[in-house]
Amino acid sequence: MPREVRERQMLDAAVEVFARRGYRAASMDEIAELAGASKPLVYLYLNSKEELFSTCIRREAEALMTAVRAAVDPAAPADRRLWNGLRAFFAHTAAHPDSWAVLHCQARTHGEPFALEIAALRQQLVDVVTHLIADTARGGCGRTLPDREAAGLAHALVGAAESLAGWSNDRTDEAPPERDPAETLMNLAWAGLENLMNGRGWVAARS
């Protein structure tokens, strides 16, 4: 079997085991067995358990970013680009729950170097959404949103998307929500942007 195919099988198995067991409880024996390979071969191809986990994080992060970027058609209207990006994010995380569990749950809880990998993924998402928000504001209202404000809104939107994806994926035994997560978040973002750009931003009452 070609090495590339064998490595993909090992990584697929590792993602499944890490998602189910967590990084510390996952064993190379179980990963090797699920992949249909010997443990020495897993070590030969992918080195240590730490390096294997890092490789899984990088592969799954790249797959998620590829899905989001592929959905954002540069020729589409600004609001459609934001909508398509959100839909692609939620569609990918729903279709690959083990991948999302590794990225959102497991990798965040074990410190460096895993947390740095996740921080890099999050920054890529924030950068994409920052541009989409700025373009959406210009397209919808013809006004420019300050860079810092657009970045702040992007951080908030990405954080909400991450949380909503985790919540949505955990609802396996419940009835599906009336709206899909992408529509829920798009309504929140679009209504907020429209009010903000038309001078209807919320102001705290003075005590």
CSV table of C-alpha atoms in Angstrom, one decimal, residues 20-162:
chain,number,residue,atom,x,y,z
A,20,ARG,CA,-13.3,9.6,21.7
A,21,ARG,CA,-10.6,9.1,24.3
A,22,GLY,CA,-8.9,12.5,24.6
A,23,TYR,CA,-5.2,13.1,24.1
A,24,ARG,CA,-3.9,11.6,27.3
A,25,ALA,CA,-6.1,8.5,27.4
A,26,ALA,CA,-5.6,7.7,23.7
A,27,SER,CA,-3.1,4.9,23.1
A,28,MET,CA,-0.9,4.2,20.1
A,29,ASP,CA,-2.0,0.6,20.3
A,30,GLU,CA,-5.6,1.5,19.8
A,31,ILE,CA,-4.8,3.8,16.9
A,32,ALA,CA,-2.6,1.2,15.2
A,33,GLU,CA,-5.3,-1.5,15.6
A,34,LEU,CA,-8.0,0.8,14.2
A,35,ALA,CA,-5.8,1.7,11.3
A,36,GLY,CA,-5.0,-1.9,10.6
A,37,ALA,CA,-1.3,-1.3,11.1
A,38,SER,CA,1.4,-2.3,13.5
A,39,LYS,CA,2.4,0.1,16.3
A,40,PRO,CA,6.0,0.2,15.1
A,41,LEU,CA,4.8,1.2,11.7
A,42,VAL,CA,2.7,4.1,13.2
A,43,TYR,CA,5.8,5.2,15.1
A,44,LEU,CA,8.0,4.9,11.9
A,45,TYR,CA,5.6,7.0,9.8
A,46,LEU,CA,4.3,9.5,12.4
A,47,ASN,CA,6.9,9.5,15.2
A,48,SER,CA,5.7,10.2,18.7
A,49,LYS,CA,2.2,10.5,20.1
A,50,GLU,CA,2.7,14.2,20.5
A,51,GLU,CA,3.8,14.7,16.9
A,52,LEU,CA,0.9,12.5,15.7
A,53,PHE,CA,-1.6,14.7,17.6
A,54,SER,CA,0.0,17.9,16.2
A,55,THR,CA,-0.2,16.4,12.7
A,56,CYS,CA,-3.9,15.6,13.2
A,57,ILE,CA,-4.6,19.2,14.4
A,58,ARG,CA,-2.8,20.7,11.4
A,59,ARG,CA,-4.6,18.4,8.9
A,60,GLU,CA,-8.0,19.0,10.3
A,61,ALA,CA,-7.5,22.8,10.6
A,62,GLU,CA,-6.3,22.9,7.0
A,63,ALA,CA,-9.4,20.9,5.9
A,64,LEU,CA,-11.7,23.3,7.7
A,65,MET,CA,-10.1,26.4,6.3
A,66,THR,CA,-10.1,25.0,2.8
A,67,ALA,CA,-13.8,24.3,3.1
A,68,VAL,CA,-14.6,27.9,4.3
A,69,ARG,CA,-12.4,29.6,1.7
A,70,ALA,CA,-13.8,27.5,-1.1
A,71,ALA,CA,-17.3,28.5,-0.3
A,72,VAL,CA,-16.5,32.3,-0.3
A,73,ASP,CA,-16.9,33.3,-4.0
A,74,PRO,CA,-15.1,36.6,-4.5
A,75,ALA,CA,-17.6,37.5,-7.2
A,76,ALA,CA,-20.7,37.1,-4.9
A,77,PRO,CA,-22.3,40.0,-3.1
A,78,ALA,CA,-20.8,40.8,0.3
A,79,ASP,CA,-23.6,39.4,2.4
A,80,ARG,CA,-23.7,36.2,0.3
A,81,ARG,CA,-20.0,35.7,0.9
A,82,LEU,CA,-20.4,36.0,4.7
A,83,TRP,CA,-23.5,33.6,4.5
A,84,ASN,CA,-21.6,31.0,2.4
A,85,GLY,CA,-18.6,31.1,4.7
A,86,LEU,CA,-20.8,30.5,7.8
A,87,ARG,CA,-22.7,27.7,6.0
A,88,ALA,CA,-19.4,26.0,5.0
A,89,PHE,CA,-18.1,26.3,8.5
A,90,PHE,CA,-21.1,24.7,10.1
A,91,ALA,CA,-21.5,22.1,7.3
A,92,HIS,CA,-17.9,21.0,7.7
A,93,THR,CA,-18.0,20.8,11.5
A,94,ALA,CA,-21.3,18.8,11.4
A,95,ALA,CA,-20.0,16.4,8.7
A,96,HIS,CA,-16.7,15.8,10.6
A,97,PRO,CA,-17.6,15.7,14.3
A,98,ASP,CA,-14.5,13.9,15.3
A,99,SER,CA,-12.4,16.5,13.6
A,100,TRP,CA,-14.2,19.3,15.4
A,101,ALA,CA,-13.9,17.5,18.7
A,102,VAL,CA,-10.1,17.3,18.3
A,103,LEU,CA,-9.9,21.0,17.2
A,104,HIS,CA,-12.4,22.6,19.6
A,105,CYS,CA,-12.2,20.4,22.7
A,106,GLN,CA,-9.0,18.2,22.9
A,107,ALA,CA,-6.4,20.5,21.4
A,108,ARG,CA,-7.4,23.5,23.5
A,109,THR,CA,-6.9,21.7,26.9
A,110,HIS,CA,-3.3,20.5,26.7
A,111,GLY,CA,-1.2,23.6,26.4
A,112,GLU,CA,1.6,24.2,24.0
A,113,PRO,CA,2.3,23.3,21.3
A,114,PHE,CA,-1.3,22.2,20.6
A,115,ALA,CA,-2.8,25.5,21.8
A,116,LEU,CA,-0.6,27.4,19.5
A,117,GLU,CA,-1.9,25.3,16.5
A,118,ILE,CA,-5.4,26.2,17.5
A,119,ALA,CA,-4.6,29.8,18.0
A,120,ALA,CA,-3.2,29.9,14.4
A,121,LEU,CA,-6.4,28.3,13.1
A,122,ARG,CA,-8.6,30.8,14.9
A,123,GLN,CA,-6.5,33.7,13.6
A,124,GLN,CA,-7.0,32.5,10.1
A,125,LEU,CA,-10.8,32.3,10.6
A,126,VAL,CA,-10.8,35.8,12.2
A,127,ASP,CA,-8.8,37.3,9.3
A,128,VAL,CA,-11.3,35.8,6.8
A,129,VAL,CA,-14.3,37.0,8.7
A,130,THR,CA,-12.8,40.5,9.3
A,131,HIS,CA,-12.6,41.0,5.6
A,132,LEU,CA,-16.1,39.7,5.1
A,133,ILE,CA,-17.5,41.9,7.7
A,134,ALA,CA,-15.8,45.0,6.3
A,135,ASP,CA,-17.0,44.1,2.8
A,136,THR,CA,-20.5,43.4,4.1
A,137,ALA,CA,-20.6,46.8,5.8
A,138,ARG,CA,-19.5,48.6,2.6
A,139,GLY,CA,-21.8,46.6,0.4
A,140,GLY,CA,-24.9,47.0,2.6
A,141,CYS,CA,-24.5,50.6,3.7
A,142,GLY,CA,-21.7,52.1,1.6
A,143,ARG,CA,-19.8,53.1,4.7
A,144,THR,CA,-16.5,52.0,6.0
A,145,LEU,CA,-16.2,50.2,9.3
A,146,PRO,CA,-13.0,51.0,11.2
A,147,ASP,CA,-10.4,48.1,11.0
A,148,ARG,CA,-10.3,47.6,14.8
A,149,GLU,CA,-14.1,47.4,15.1
A,150,ALA,CA,-14.3,45.0,12.2
A,151,ALA,CA,-11.6,42.8,13.8
A,152,GLY,CA,-13.5,42.9,17.2
A,153,LEU,CA,-16.7,41.9,15.5
A,154,ALA,CA,-14.9,39.1,13.7
A,155,HIS,CA,-13.5,37.7,17.0
A,156,ALA,CA,-17.0,37.8,18.5
A,157,LEU,CA,-18.5,36.1,15.4
A,158,VAL,CA,-15.8,33.4,15.3
A,159,GLY,CA,-16.2,32.7,19.0
A,160,ALA,CA,-20.0,32.5,18.6
A,161,ALA,CA,-19.6,30.1,15.6
A,162,GLU,CA,-17.2,27.9,17.6
